[in-house]
Amino acid sequence: MKNLKRISFLMLLMTFVISCACMKDKNTISGKVESIEFGKDGYTAKINTDKNEVYFAVISIVNVGGPQNYKKLKEGDEVSLKGEIWKTDTEKHITVKEIVSVK
């Protein structure tokens, strides 16, 4: 009986982990870079989307998979970013995993 409970718990845990992993990085935003604030490991870009939503995009070398994928955005760039979106009470954020395009 103990083994059955353990196996059931492990199966439930594995299902949860797999579903969370599949949900990551499916969020994409596109918009214009309004401002940039540099930090220790990268920078945060304020993005205004076509729907007038404001996102704070956290971009670092580690999160985009290394220096070969890292780009420094400039104010006025039209960008498309993919990553994990999260919200605070008053702000929307995206931890950027991929810089899809920069124009």
Coordinates of C-alpha atoms in Angstrom, one line a residue:
M1 CA 0.0 0.0 0.0
K2 CA 2.9 2.4 0.8
N3 CA 4.5 1.7 -2.5
L4 CA 1.2 2.4 -4.3
K5 CA 1.0 5.8 -2.6
R6 CA 4.6 6.6 -3.4
I7 CA 4.2 5.6 -7.1
S8 CA 0.9 7.7 -7.3
F9 CA 2.6 10.7 -5.7
L10 CA 5.6 10.4 -8.1
M11 CA 3.3 10.1 -11.1
L12 CA 1.4 13.2 -10.0
L13 CA 4.6 15.1 -9.4
M14 CA 6.0 14.1 -12.8
T15 CA 2.8 15.2 -14.6
F16 CA 3.0 18.6 -12.9
V17 CA 6.6 19.1 -13.7
I18 CA 6.1 18.2 -17.4
S19 CA 3.1 20.4 -17.7
C20 CA 4.9 23.4 -16.2
A21 CA 7.9 22.8 -18.5
C22 CA 5.6 22.7 -21.5
M23 CA 4.0 26.0 -20.6
K24 CA 7.2 27.9 -20.4
D25 CA 8.5 30.0 -23.3
K26 CA 5.3 29.9 -25.3
N27 CA 4.5 33.6 -24.7
T28 CA 5.5 36.1 -27.3
I29 CA 5.2 39.9 -27.2
S30 CA 5.9 42.4 -30.0
G31 CA 6.2 46.2 -29.7
K32 CA 8.5 49.2 -29.6
V33 CA 11.3 49.7 -27.1
E34 CA 10.5 52.9 -25.1
S35 CA 13.4 52.9 -22.7
I36 CA 16.3 50.8 -21.5
E37 CA 17.7 50.5 -18.0
F38 CA 21.0 48.6 -17.6
G39 CA 21.7 46.3 -14.7
K40 CA 24.4 44.0 -13.4
D41 CA 23.8 41.0 -15.7
G42 CA 21.9 42.6 -18.6
Y43 CA 19.1 45.2 -18.9
T44 CA 15.4 45.8 -18.7
A45 CA 13.7 47.2 -21.7
K46 CA 10.3 48.9 -21.5
I47 CA 8.2 47.6 -24.4
N48 CA 5.0 49.2 -25.6
T49 CA 2.9 46.7 -27.6
D50 CA 0.5 47.5 -30.4
K51 CA -2.4 47.1 -27.9
N52 CA -0.8 49.8 -25.7
E53 CA 0.2 47.3 -23.1
V54 CA 3.5 48.0 -21.3
Y55 CA 5.9 45.1 -20.5
F56 CA 9.2 45.2 -18.7
A57 CA 11.5 42.8 -20.6
V58 CA 14.3 41.4 -18.5
I59 CA 17.1 40.4 -21.0
S60 CA 20.4 38.8 -19.9
I61 CA 23.0 36.6 -21.5
V62 CA 22.2 33.6 -19.3
N63 CA 18.4 33.7 -20.0
V64 CA 18.8 33.9 -23.8
G65 CA 21.2 30.9 -23.9
G66 CA 24.6 32.6 -24.2
P67 CA 26.4 35.5 -25.9
Q68 CA 25.6 34.3 -29.4
N69 CA 21.9 34.9 -28.8
Y70 CA 22.3 38.1 -26.8
K71 CA 21.5 41.5 -28.5
K72 CA 21.5 45.0 -27.1
L73 CA 18.3 46.7 -28.0
K74 CA 18.0 50.4 -28.6
E75 CA 15.2 52.8 -28.0
G76 CA 12.9 52.9 -31.0
D77 CA 13.6 49.3 -32.0
E78 CA 10.6 47.2 -33.1
V79 CA 11.0 43.8 -31.4
S80 CA 9.5 40.4 -30.9
L81 CA 10.4 38.6 -27.7
K82 CA 9.6 35.2 -26.4
G83 CA 9.8 34.2 -22.8
E84 CA 8.0 33.7 -19.5
I85 CA 5.4 36.3 -18.7
W86 CA 4.6 37.2 -15.1
K87 CA 2.7 40.0 -13.4
T88 CA 2.8 42.2 -10.3
D89 CA -0.1 44.2 -9.0
T90 CA 0.6 47.0 -11.4
E91 CA 3.1 45.8 -14.0
K92 CA 3.6 43.1 -16.6
H93 CA 7.0 41.5 -17.0
I94 CA 8.6 39.0 -19.4
T95 CA 11.8 37.1 -18.7
V96 CA 13.2 36.9 -22.2
K97 CA 14.3 33.5 -23.4
E98 CA 14.6 34.3 -27.1
I99 CA 15.0 37.6 -29.1
V100 CA 12.9 36.6 -32.1
S101 CA 13.4 39.7 -34.2
V102 CA 14.7 43.3 -34.1
K103 CA 13.9 45.9 -36.7

